[in-house]
Amino acid sequence: MSWLKTPNPARNWRTIAVLGVTALLVAACGSSGGSGSSSSGSKSPIKIGVSLSLTGDFSADGKAFQQGYQLWAKNINANGGLLGRKVTLDIVNDASSPVQVVTNYQKLISVDHVDLVFGPFSTLLTKAASQVVNRYGYAFVEGAGGGPSVFTSGLHNVFDVSLPVANNLVSFAKWIAAMPAAQRPHSAAYATEDDPFTAPQLDAARKILEKAGVKTAYNKVYPSETTDYGPIASGIISSNADVVLVGTLLPDISAFVKQFVQQNYNPKALIATAGPDQGAQFIQNVGANHTEGIMVPNGWYPTQQTPGNAAMVAAYTKQYGGTAAEVSSDVPEGYSVGEVTAQAVQKDGSLDQKKLIAELHSGTFDSVQGKVKFDATGQNVDAFSYVFQWQNGQLVPYQPGSDQLLQPVAPATQPIEFPKKPW
Amino acid sequence: MGAELSKAVVDGILTGGVYALMAAGLTLIFGVMEIINIAQGIFVVLGAYLSYLLEVHLGIDPFLGLVITMPLMFGVGVLIEWGFVRPLEAQNRSALSILVTFAVAIVIEGILTQLFSADLKTLTAWYVDRSVHVLGFYLPYIYLLGFALAVVLLVALYLFLYRSRGGKSIRASVQNRVGAELVGININRVSALTFGIGAAVTAAGGMVFGATNSFNPNSGYDLISRLLVIIVLGGLGSIGGALVASVVALVIEDVTAVLWSPVWASTMFFAVLVVVLLVRPNGLFGRVAARAQ
């Protein structure tokens, strides 16, 4: 360690080197940040402003949403654009912050003067952004702000093209409740993030299950910034509940599955509000051999027979690689926002926001997720909740029959896996 | 409830070991250099990504991969100290270091996002999903191995600090920076060595974090506040304090989550922190006026 005693002469070139390296890094980071595309036509492009969570807690979903928006923009531009004009996306990062998302939409509308705005990811951010977008009189079509709190603000400009989330777990809960008494689980465990997207879903499901006599063995809410899920997982395991319902995104359901596997806990059914719908990311995070039997509610699946769905999935796999099963459900949600907005704009023949809002309230639209029709609050009343179960590396869709029991959606024929196989 | 409580204590101790690995570098860097390394969270994530790269592309087991990732992170630490921390004016170093290391964290996060996207990753190995059944508890191998690694590395760090000339130089700098310079110790090199060691130990913490959690380039932000609180409780600059404080923090949180609610887990820990600081303003193992100069 004698070198520790050697005097170190000042090196003036260090500052230059650091500045140079920093400039290169910043340039590298910034070079691919833009998402817009330039117009090649004589008419100016239609600029669409979007705030997305490209960093922060929602970044995985935000990136997938970005892919959905970009696929839609690429598709519509390849087919002549909107009102004969190319569309460009002005996407800015809100870092998953409800404060930043407000600033972003203010800037997009008042400084960038975008022609249209599309929604951000999550109920949390949509709720925060909807007030400022409403203040400027813009229509706010979104695909991931389905929590009840978004629609109780009395706003007339918010339209969610996806499934209203409060009912996401209803099909699952009614399926459990409708089982013959001898087969029906006796107890259920509930754990959810303190998030307006997840918590209402579990509340709705718990009411149905408790009414059916399924005892609540564990019920906890945890902060969304939690990094140590051990005590919550241990609580669920200690409850030894027959059924587990968790209000999660990908990080927490992955942590729960890991701990359930480690501690050899095998509930008869396990359903999460989100996470298992993330395709390849879910498989990577829980391991391909641990997905079997896990369920998730959703309004879309890759082979769904809806207008444009097959083409969108093909375009996705061509551009981003992977298989159809690996497409995140965020992608069609973002894609549907573009589709519905475009149809309303085409019907109006203009970008007038008042006309657009009126058209969205009165019209019926097609999307890769299915039919879209908004009620007075902006919720999609035509959306339908499927229950998906991972079986042999694929998400298999199920829908409730007249007896509320879950039936496979054609062409699938295999019955739902209950009880779930051990890990 | 008794079994559940016992499990919470055991889980807290094992998880505390993982957090000690992540916090040790932070407290060492503060102890020697009096800088608050806000980039510590992203160092953890960077360590996890390095292990991920070795696992996915070269098939190297995450624990074996530490032989490569720790020296790499040592180099990263030395470079950051040389390029960004050393140029700071001595009289404003503590305050400016917060901004500078925050900027470093953002740059590293940006690079990781470009390289790996925001997709969540996790490390996989046979010991990640398996556990051993002891006295009615399922103890996951990854937490047992992580705790053992923490003890080994922290003991090694302790031996280095107290049994080597380099360690003596570091301790001399902790006790009296000006005095150390006067007896011929090159403070700049001690600082670089310290930052490098801090980053290298964090590589190990990052590996265990990556095996027990899903991570993406943004995951460091949820960690940094907790790590800062741990080193304050343990006593700034104290390696042993970081280990004890990590275990105390995680046990308190886990027990609170079981007895009461996960929502109150952090609150309870902060309440304990406040009480400890009222009684011992320098933390559990902080030395009074250790840095008086």
XYZ file of C-alpha atoms in Angstrom:
716
model
C 0.000 0.000 0.000
C 2.979 2.322 -0.373
C 1.249 3.890 -3.352
C -1.177 5.408 -0.910
C 1.630 7.678 0.246
C 2.726 8.870 -3.182
C 1.668 12.479 -3.820
C -0.821 12.681 -6.650
C -0.218 15.693 -8.937
C -3.276 17.630 -10.113
C -4.506 16.536 -13.494
C -6.216 19.274 -15.378
C -7.199 17.004 -18.235
C -9.451 15.047 -15.920
C -12.196 17.630 -16.194
C -12.039 17.519 -19.978
C -12.167 13.727 -19.964
C -15.140 13.631 -17.618
C -17.025 16.226 -19.636
C -16.308 14.349 -22.831
C -17.470 11.021 -21.456
C -20.569 12.613 -19.940
C -21.423 14.286 -23.230
C -21.083 10.980 -25.045
C -23.295 9.218 -22.518
C -25.946 11.906 -22.645
C -25.834 11.811 -26.426
C -26.160 8.033 -26.374
C -29.109 8.205 -24.001
C -30.824 10.925 -25.941
C -30.306 9.637 -29.441
C -33.133 7.156 -29.305
C -35.424 9.063 -27.011
C -37.650 10.629 -29.638
C -40.650 8.707 -30.707
C -42.175 10.909 -33.299
C -41.851 10.441 -36.998
C -41.545 13.206 -39.499
C -44.134 13.875 -42.115
C -43.307 13.246 -45.690
C -46.504 14.767 -47.029
C -47.316 18.359 -47.841
C -49.850 18.580 -44.981
C -48.494 19.057 -41.492
C -48.678 15.931 -39.352
C -51.193 15.463 -36.580
C -49.257 15.646 -33.354
C -50.422 13.416 -30.496
C -49.131 14.092 -27.011
C -48.606 11.270 -24.535
C -47.064 11.063 -21.087
C -45.784 7.590 -20.290
C -43.943 5.999 -17.395
C -40.691 5.167 -19.145
C -38.898 5.102 -15.797
C -40.169 4.555 -12.275
C -42.456 1.956 -10.735
C -44.641 1.621 -13.840
C -41.831 1.613 -16.383
C -42.338 -1.987 -17.533
C -45.981 -1.259 -18.331
C -45.162 2.192 -19.658
C -42.715 0.774 -22.186
C -45.255 -1.802 -23.337
C -47.847 0.944 -23.723
C -45.354 2.904 -25.785
C -45.038 -0.104 -28.075
C -48.812 -0.246 -28.451
C -49.042 3.446 -29.348
C -46.127 3.209 -31.769
C -47.531 0.124 -33.504
C -50.838 1.908 -33.988
C -49.129 5.055 -35.342
C -47.047 2.986 -37.734
C -50.130 1.124 -38.926
C -52.286 4.188 -39.495
C -49.467 6.025 -41.268
C -48.968 3.020 -43.527
C -52.660 3.248 -44.399
C -52.794 6.907 -45.360
C -52.747 8.542 -41.953
C -55.572 10.272 -40.099
C -57.725 12.682 -42.113
C -55.112 12.254 -44.812
C -52.321 13.469 -42.530
C -49.495 11.541 -40.952
C -49.566 11.186 -37.188
C -46.560 11.750 -34.944
C -46.297 10.820 -31.307
C -44.857 13.316 -28.845
C -44.057 10.972 -25.954
C -42.630 12.385 -22.722
C -41.564 10.536 -19.606
C -43.445 11.099 -16.339
C -41.200 8.783 -14.292
C -44.376 7.202 -12.818
C -45.007 10.413 -10.889
C -48.534 11.796 -10.441
C -46.985 15.268 -10.192
C -44.865 15.000 -13.327
C -47.736 13.621 -15.390
C -49.734 16.798 -14.742
C -46.799 18.975 -15.791
C -46.316 16.876 -18.904
C -49.869 17.255 -20.178
C -49.834 20.969 -19.398
C -46.710 21.320 -21.518
C -47.956 19.051 -24.294
C -51.156 21.054 -24.671
C -50.123 24.624 -23.903
C -46.526 24.661 -25.174
C -46.263 21.886 -27.753
C -49.836 22.539 -28.979
C -50.517 18.895 -29.715
C -53.683 18.121 -31.685
C -54.723 15.143 -29.549
C -53.680 13.560 -26.258
C -53.596 9.883 -25.310
C -53.610 8.630 -21.744
C -50.703 7.560 -19.490
C -50.316 4.235 -17.709
C -52.188 3.452 -14.488
C -55.242 4.682 -12.723
C -53.049 6.710 -10.393
C -51.574 8.830 -13.191
C -54.737 8.969 -15.315
C -56.689 10.395 -12.414
C -54.055 13.062 -11.813
C -53.764 13.967 -15.499
C -57.482 13.961 -16.333
C -58.159 17.164 -14.410
C -55.637 19.238 -16.315
C -56.578 17.728 -19.678
C -60.217 18.520 -18.921
C -59.257 22.109 -18.068
C -58.003 22.575 -21.623
C -61.131 20.947 -23.076
C -59.313 18.018 -24.669
C -60.755 14.547 -25.044
C -58.728 12.132 -22.916
C -58.883 8.653 -24.381
C -56.883 6.179 -22.318
C -56.428 2.460 -21.884
C -55.042 1.919 -18.401
C -56.977 4.220 -16.109
C -59.869 1.933 -15.292
C -59.986 2.355 -11.511
C -63.311 3.583 -10.116
C -61.774 6.801 -8.796
C -61.136 8.023 -12.361
C -64.842 8.011 -13.133
C -66.182 9.577 -9.965
C -64.675 13.019 -10.584
C -67.592 14.170 -12.711
C -65.408 14.717 -15.762
C -66.981 14.466 -19.201
C -63.806 14.089 -21.242
C -62.278 10.811 -19.974
C -62.784 7.616 -21.976
C -61.291 4.278 -20.982
C -61.225 1.830 -23.902
C -60.387 -1.110 -21.640
C -62.225 -3.109 -19.051
C -63.474 -1.178 -15.965
C -61.116 -2.583 -13.362
C -63.473 -2.772 -10.399
C -65.152 -5.758 -12.050
C -61.939 -7.495 -13.110
C -62.110 -10.226 -10.483
C -65.871 -10.601 -10.447
C -65.907 -13.502 -12.938
C -63.321 -15.317 -10.831
C -65.136 -14.673 -7.548
C -68.500 -15.735 -8.958
C -66.897 -18.907 -10.304
C -65.655 -19.819 -6.828
C -68.999 -18.891 -5.284
C -70.899 -21.013 -7.812
C -68.917 -24.185 -7.117
C -70.731 -27.055 -5.393
C -70.333 -26.748 -1.634
C -68.162 -29.868 -1.420
C -65.720 -28.477 -3.944
C -65.828 -24.809 -2.963
C -62.764 -23.461 -1.116
C -63.321 -22.657 2.552
C -60.953 -19.748 2.958
C -59.313 -16.976 0.961
C -56.318 -14.689 1.503
C -56.189 -11.151 0.118
C -53.178 -8.837 -0.173
C -52.983 -5.729 -2.288
C -50.888 -2.671 -2.985
C -52.440 0.574 -1.755
C -53.185 1.455 -5.363
C -56.466 2.663 -6.896
C -56.075 0.065 -9.658
C -55.673 -3.006 -7.480
C -57.467 -2.405 -4.175
C -61.029 -1.943 -5.556
C -60.765 -5.231 -7.445
C -60.025 -7.185 -4.294
C -62.757 -5.423 -2.348
C -65.339 -6.415 -4.955
C -64.156 -10.024 -5.053
C -64.001 -10.323 -1.267
C -67.617 -9.202 -0.884
C -68.765 -11.909 -3.307
C -66.698 -14.631 -1.688
C -67.637 -13.746 1.882
C -71.293 -13.758 0.876
C -70.737 -17.267 -0.504
C -69.322 -18.379 2.832
C -65.645 -18.308 1.897
C -63.917 -17.190 5.070
C -61.352 -14.380 4.895
C -58.198 -15.873 6.396
C -55.873 -12.948 5.631
C -56.481 -9.437 4.343
C -53.687 -6.859 4.195
C -52.827 -3.740 2.234
C -49.171 -2.839 1.691
C -47.428 0.294 0.356
C -46.749 0.248 -3.371
C -43.086 1.138 -2.751
C -42.552 -2.069 -0.736
C -39.351 -3.935 -1.634
C -39.474 -6.664 1.026
C -42.548 -8.807 0.394
C -41.444 -11.480 2.864
C -43.782 -10.665 5.752
C -46.806 -10.365 3.470
C -46.032 -13.645 1.740
C -45.458 -15.275 5.129
C -48.811 -13.967 6.342
C -50.593 -15.471 3.361
C -48.758 -18.770 3.805
C -49.480 -18.887 7.531
C -53.179 -18.349 6.844
C -53.088 -21.562 4.777
C -55.943 -20.170 2.702
C -57.400 -22.330 -0.064
C -57.521 -19.435 -2.505
C -55.175 -16.462 -2.847
C -56.152 -13.173 -4.484
C -53.430 -10.535 -4.774
C -53.616 -6.955 -6.008
C -50.271 -6.748 -7.712
C -48.174 -5.622 -10.621
C -45.334 -7.749 -11.955
C -42.691 -7.194 -9.222
C -44.898 -8.200 -6.310
C -46.602 -11.208 -7.911
C -43.135 -12.443 -8.905
C -41.917 -12.068 -5.320
C -45.006 -13.820 -3.960
C -44.657 -16.752 -6.341
C -40.980 -17.115 -5.443
C -41.818 -17.239 -1.741
C -44.751 -19.616 -2.228
C -42.438 -21.949 -4.149
C -39.661 -21.654 -1.569
C -42.059 -22.456 1.251
C -43.947 -25.141 -0.641
C -47.294 -23.395 -0.263
C -49.834 -24.613 -2.800
C -53.175 -22.813 -2.767
C -55.935 -24.364 -4.838
C -56.173 -21.184 -6.894
C -53.967 -18.103 -7.227
C -55.085 -15.014 -9.117
C -53.338 -11.644 -9.452
C -54.803 -8.399 -10.745
C -51.799 -7.858 -13.039
C -48.387 -9.356 -13.662
C -49.244 -12.781 -15.078
C -50.566 -10.942 -18.150
C -47.056 -9.668 -18.937
C -46.157 -12.587 -21.179
C -42.417 -13.147 -21.520
C -41.557 -10.889 -18.603
C -43.754 -12.925 -16.276
C -42.192 -16.170 -17.442
C -38.687 -14.765 -16.969
C -39.427 -13.470 -13.490
C -41.178 -16.480 -11.957
C -39.538 -19.175 -14.057
C -41.184 -21.137 -16.869
C -41.859 -24.092 -14.557
C -43.748 -21.961 -12.021
C -46.412 -20.307 -14.160
C -48.709 -23.325 -14.301
C -52.200 -22.686 -12.951
C -51.712 -18.996 -12.096
C -54.635 -16.802 -13.156
C -55.165 -13.205 -14.172
C -58.256 -11.298 -15.326
C -58.130 -9.463 -18.618
C -60.185 -8.255 -21.528
C -57.847 -9.412 -24.285
C -55.823 -12.389 -25.484
C -53.455 -12.771 -28.447
C -55.666 -15.052 -30.535
C -58.875 -13.129 -29.836
C -61.080 -12.872 -32.939
C -61.470 -9.098 -32.964
C -60.926 -6.694 -35.878
C -57.244 -6.048 -36.473
C -56.009 -8.161 -33.572
C -54.175 -10.786 -35.623
C -52.503 -8.060 -37.683
C -51.453 -6.163 -34.566
C -49.965 -9.296 -32.958
C -48.131 -10.116 -36.201
C -46.796 -6.562 -36.421
C -45.660 -6.755 -32.816
C -43.754 -10.016 -33.195
C -42.221 -8.751 -36.440
C -41.008 -5.523 -34.836
C -40.147 -6.634 -31.314
C -39.632 -10.382 -31.668
C -40.965 -13.119 -29.386
C -44.187 -15.042 -29.768
C -47.854 -14.068 -29.625
C -48.089 -15.456 -26.101
C -45.384 -13.040 -25.019
C -47.260 -9.888 -26.023
C -48.072 -7.826 -22.945
C -51.737 -6.918 -22.569
C -50.609 -3.293 -22.260
C -49.843 -3.327 -25.981
C -53.447 -3.822 -27.181
C -54.675 -1.371 -24.559
C -52.464 1.344 -26.010
C -53.252 0.252 -29.555
C -57.007 0.431 -28.853
C -56.695 4.026 -27.650
C -55.354 4.971 -31.064
C -57.990 2.951 -32.904
C -60.966 4.398 -31.037
C -59.704 7.967 -31.252
C -59.034 7.600 -34.970
C -62.509 6.240 -35.653
C -64.120 9.119 -33.761
C -61.947 11.691 -35.559
C -62.723 10.133 -38.946
C -66.453 10.238 -38.214
C -66.216 13.907 -37.205
C -63.908 14.759 -40.070
C -62.087 17.186 -37.831
C -59.906 17.511 -34.768
C -62.389 19.715 -32.924
C -62.281 18.546 -29.310
C -65.932 19.292 -28.524
C -67.087 17.277 -31.507
C -64.650 14.529 -30.606
C -65.941 14.288 -27.028
C -69.541 14.207 -28.273
C -68.736 11.496 -30.808
C -66.943 9.396 -28.227
C -69.967 9.587 -25.948
C -72.448 8.600 -28.639
C -70.621 6.220 -30.957
C -69.727 2.559 -30.930
C -66.215 1.595 -31.957
C -64.140 -1.438 -32.864
C -60.809 -2.219 -31.301
C -58.387 -5.100 -31.044
C -59.823 -5.634 -27.550
C -63.395 -5.871 -28.871
C -66.361 -3.512 -29.077
C -66.115 -0.170 -27.299
C -69.072 1.889 -26.121
C -68.773 4.488 -23.398
C -71.314 5.278 -20.700
C -71.798 8.772 -19.331
C -68.766 8.454 -17.081
C -66.467 7.220 -19.854
C -66.299 3.545 -18.899
C -66.454 0.937 -21.633
C -69.735 -0.892 -21.069
C -69.089 -3.393 -23.864
C -65.819 -4.640 -22.351
C -65.837 -8.183 -21.075
C -63.723 -9.800 -18.375
C -62.123 -13.114 -19.144
C -60.203 -15.146 -16.621
C -56.891 -16.397 -17.985
C -54.922 -19.302 -16.639
C -51.354 -20.266 -17.473
C -51.383 -23.791 -18.850
C -48.330 -25.370 -20.473
C -46.703 -22.009 -21.110
C -49.823 -20.415 -22.649
C -52.460 -18.092 -21.228
C -55.779 -19.886 -21.802
C -58.944 -17.736 -21.680
C -62.097 -18.723 -19.788
C -65.463 -17.018 -19.615
C -68.399 -17.542 -17.266
C -71.275 -19.693 -18.481
C -74.901 -19.192 -17.504
C -74.179 -21.044 -14.260
C -71.217 -18.678 -13.563
C -68.772 -21.565 -13.865
C -65.779 -20.786 -16.063
C -65.820 -22.389 -19.500
C -62.981 -22.501 -22.053
C -63.231 -20.007 -24.883
C -63.230 -21.720 -28.277
C -61.119 -23.120 -29.820
C -59.712 -24.131 -26.415
C -61.483 -27.113 -24.886
C -59.495 -28.004 -21.789
C -61.278 -27.376 -18.464
C -59.875 -24.861 -16.026
C -57.193 -26.328 -13.778
C -58.627 -26.552 -10.268
C -57.101 -27.213 -7.882
C -53.892 -25.774 -9.237
C -51.089 -28.306 -9.592
C -48.336 -28.132 -6.936
C -45.255 -26.076 -7.847
C -49.540 -16.241 15.849
C -46.484 -17.443 17.787
C -45.133 -19.418 14.830
C -45.895 -16.538 12.494
C -44.049 -14.145 14.776
C -41.041 -16.447 15.016
C -41.001 -16.732 11.248
C -41.087 -12.940 10.944
C -38.055 -12.654 13.231
C -36.125 -15.300 11.292
C -37.084 -13.685 7.960
C -36.059 -10.286 9.302
C -32.632 -11.539 10.360
C -31.957 -13.253 7.035
C -33.234 -10.354 4.929
C -31.310 -7.971 7.168
C -28.097 -9.674 6.077
C -28.901 -8.860 2.451
C -29.550 -5.228 3.301
C -26.302 -5.077 5.269
C -24.432 -6.030 2.100
C -26.147 -3.185 0.289
C -25.619 -0.668 3.093
C -21.999 -1.489 4.007
C -20.538 0.355 1.031
C -22.669 3.386 1.732
C -21.566 3.689 5.341
C -17.899 3.055 4.484
C -17.919 5.786 1.846
C -19.568 8.242 4.197
C -17.215 7.345 7.025
C -14.084 8.069 5.023
C -15.151 10.741 2.604
C -18.084 12.423 4.327
C -20.102 12.151 1.173
C -23.616 10.813 0.867
C -23.621 8.484 -2.104
C -27.111 8.781 -3.531
C -25.956 6.472 -6.331
C -25.784 3.557 -3.874
C -29.221 2.314 -4.978
C -28.227 2.235 -8.625
C -24.926 0.560 -7.638
C -27.038 -2.266 -6.198
C -29.001 -2.486 -9.433
C -25.810 -2.316 -11.514
C -24.403 -5.211 -9.490
C -27.570 -7.190 -10.179
C -27.333 -6.482 -13.918
C -23.683 -7.535 -14.055
C -24.597 -10.840 -12.417
C -27.530 -11.147 -14.822
C -25.251 -10.621 -17.821
C -22.842 -13.302 -16.653
C -25.663 -15.720 -15.908
C -27.566 -15.253 -19.165
C -24.687 -14.918 -21.615
C -21.954 -17.015 -20.041
C -23.953 -19.331 -17.796
C -21.960 -18.296 -14.735
C -23.603 -18.907 -11.372
C -24.402 -15.585 -9.639
C -22.288 -16.403 -6.564
C -19.309 -17.532 -8.661
C -19.797 -14.496 -10.845
C -18.899 -12.278 -7.890
C -15.270 -13.076 -8.674
C -15.803 -10.994 -11.807
C -18.485 -8.507 -10.790
C -16.836 -7.329 -7.589
C -13.561 -6.278 -9.278
C -15.600 -4.680 -12.067
C -17.640 -2.698 -9.569
C -14.420 -1.778 -7.752
C -13.232 -0.237 -11.011
C -16.527 1.562 -11.513
C -16.282 2.970 -7.999
C -12.727 4.174 -8.503
C -13.631 5.821 -11.806
C -16.641 7.606 -10.336
C -14.616 8.855 -7.390
C -11.867 10.070 -9.701
C -14.138 11.621 -12.273
C -16.993 13.082 -10.276
C -16.288 13.208 -6.551
C -12.638 14.196 -6.293
C -13.033 17.462 -8.202
C -15.555 18.736 -5.644
C -14.336 21.535 -3.413
C -13.463 20.177 -0.001
C -15.440 22.767 1.927
C -18.692 22.009 0.085
C -18.070 18.351 -0.595
C -20.820 16.871 1.573
C -23.550 19.049 0.102
C -22.353 18.870 -3.493
C -21.835 15.125 -3.310
C -25.595 14.628 -2.993
C -26.187 16.384 -6.300
C -23.221 14.817 -8.057
C -23.971 11.247 -7.019
C -27.630 11.787 -7.878
C -26.514 12.832 -11.354
C -24.296 9.750 -11.553
C -27.298 7.608 -10.606
C -29.408 9.148 -13.369
C -26.689 8.614 -15.971
C -26.200 4.971 -14.943
C -29.965 4.444 -14.939
C -30.166 5.917 -18.445
C -27.413 3.663 -19.742
C -28.998 0.576 -18.170
C -32.369 1.497 -19.676
C -30.790 1.810 -23.107
C -29.031 -1.517 -22.738
C -31.703 -3.585 -21.013
C -34.982 -1.620 -21.477
C -37.344 -1.174 -18.538
C -38.318 -4.851 -18.538
C -38.082 -6.508 -15.155
C -35.392 -9.153 -14.756
C -34.443 -11.575 -12.035
C -31.540 -13.914 -11.377
C -32.187 -17.622 -11.483
C -30.290 -20.516 -9.942
C -31.188 -23.764 -8.229
C -30.988 -22.172 -4.770
C -33.354 -19.294 -5.599
C -36.514 -21.429 -5.513
C -35.539 -24.028 -2.953
C -35.559 -24.018 0.815
C -34.542 -26.187 3.728
C -37.090 -27.252 6.344
C -35.703 -26.607 9.832
C -37.677 -26.601 13.110
C -40.925 -26.072 11.253
C -39.606 -23.201 9.133
C -38.923 -23.221 5.435
C -35.656 -21.280 5.131
C -34.904 -20.300 1.519
C -31.366 -21.210 0.444
C -30.893 -17.849 -1.249
C -31.462 -15.978 2.018
C -29.248 -18.387 3.974
C -26.475 -18.060 1.391
C -26.998 -14.295 1.201
C -26.709 -13.979 4.974
C -23.571 -16.135 5.014
C -22.088 -14.034 2.225
C -22.855 -10.882 4.183
C -21.097 -12.212 7.276
C -18.058 -13.396 5.273
C -17.671 -10.163 3.330
C -18.264 -7.903 6.315
C -15.739 -9.871 8.400
C -13.268 -9.663 5.503
C -13.889 -5.938 5.300
C -13.372 -5.631 9.034
C -10.097 -7.573 8.845
C -8.941 -5.407 5.963
C -9.722 -2.233 7.880
C -8.055 -3.383 11.098
C -5.255 -5.714 9.916
C -3.796 -4.104 6.813
C -1.847 -0.955 6.048
C -4.472 0.112 3.529
C -7.147 -0.358 6.156
C -5.132 1.661 8.658
C -4.880 4.454 6.113
C -8.624 4.393 5.680
C -9.250 4.395 9.422
C -6.782 7.198 9.911
C -8.668 9.186 7.304
C -11.946 8.457 9.079
C -10.569 9.672 12.390
C -8.785 12.774 11.173
C -8.543 13.607 7.507
C -6.097 16.499 7.956
C -3.956 14.553 10.414
C -3.768 11.636 8.008
C -2.585 13.939 5.251
C 0.036 15.413 7.573
C 1.571 11.988 8.224
C 1.854 11.328 4.510
C -1.303 9.440 3.639
C -2.534 10.261 0.182
C -6.152 11.115 0.860
C -7.113 11.017 -2.814
C -5.970 7.445 -3.169
C -7.565 6.434 0.104
C -10.812 7.950 -1.161
C -10.574 6.073 -4.462
C -9.801 2.849 -2.627
C -12.749 3.400 -0.288
C -15.180 4.189 -3.087
C -13.973 1.136 -4.977
C -14.355 -1.162 -1.984
C -17.788 0.283 -1.251
C -18.914 -0.374 -4.804
C -17.381 -3.864 -4.827
C -19.216 -4.917 -1.657
C -22.389 -3.468 -3.139
C -21.964 -5.771 -6.149
C -22.493 -8.685 -3.779
C -25.561 -7.012 -2.285
C -26.868 -6.371 -5.783
C -26.462 -10.002 -6.734
C -28.518 -11.218 -3.767
C -31.065 -8.442 -4.322
C -31.399 -9.527 -7.956
C -31.964 -13.128 -6.921
C -34.653 -12.255 -4.379
C -36.452 -9.470 -6.274
C -37.427 -8.489 -9.781
C -35.415 -5.462 -10.854
C -35.145 -2.930 -13.633
C -32.990 0.194 -13.995
C -35.377 2.123 -11.796
C -35.324 -0.239 -8.827
C -32.625 1.694 -6.987
C -34.876 4.537 -5.919
C -36.975 2.429 -3.569
C -33.773 1.186 -1.937
C -31.771 4.327 -1.304
C -34.002 5.863 1.375
C -34.049 2.627 3.336
C -30.285 2.196 3.046
C -29.682 5.740 4.244
C -31.887 5.170 7.263
C -30.076 1.928 8.060
C -26.646 3.558 8.139
C -27.956 6.418 10.291
C -29.358 3.906 12.778
C -26.162 1.856 12.752
C -23.934 4.884 13.086
C -22.422 6.621 10.079
C -19.181 4.930 9.089
C -19.702 1.778 11.147
C -19.630 -1.504 9.192
C -20.801 -3.557 12.186
C -23.444 -0.944 12.821
C -24.751 -1.403 9.294
C -25.178 -5.137 9.876
C -26.895 -4.729 13.241
C -29.092 -1.886 11.998
C -30.118 -3.840 8.912
C -31.194 -6.782 11.016
C -32.967 -4.542 13.549
C -34.747 -2.628 10.787
C -35.962 -5.694 8.946
C -37.031 -7.526 12.111
C -39.012 -4.480 13.268
C -40.667 -4.128 9.884
C -41.471 -7.806 9.501
C -42.850 -8.147 13.015
C -44.939 -4.987 12.595
C -46.298 -6.310 9.314
C -47.357 -9.530 11.017
C -48.717 -8.066 14.251
C -50.295 -4.988 12.756
C -50.077 -4.074 9.085
C -47.463 -3.776 6.312
C -48.590 -0.167 5.879
C -47.240 0.643 9.347
C -44.012 -1.357 9.045
C -41.868 1.547 7.850
C -43.549 3.956 10.248
C -42.716 1.752 13.203
C -39.115 1.500 12.089
C -38.826 5.270 11.803
C -40.351 5.634 15.263
C -37.653 3.328 16.653
C -35.020 5.301 14.739
C -36.170 8.550 16.315
C -36.078 7.028 19.798
C -32.577 5.612 19.226
C -31.289 8.931 17.922
C -32.734 10.760 20.940
C -30.789 8.444 23.238
C -27.742 7.964 21.007
C -27.490 10.864 18.541
C -24.659 9.133 16.638
C -26.601 5.934 16.074
C -26.108 2.533 17.639
C -22.387 2.292 16.875
C -21.456 5.853 15.910
C -18.568 7.423 17.742
C -18.972 10.815 19.350
C -16.813 13.436 17.656
C -15.031 10.762 15.681
C -14.601 13.194 12.874
C -13.797 16.216 14.945
C -10.911 18.020 13.280
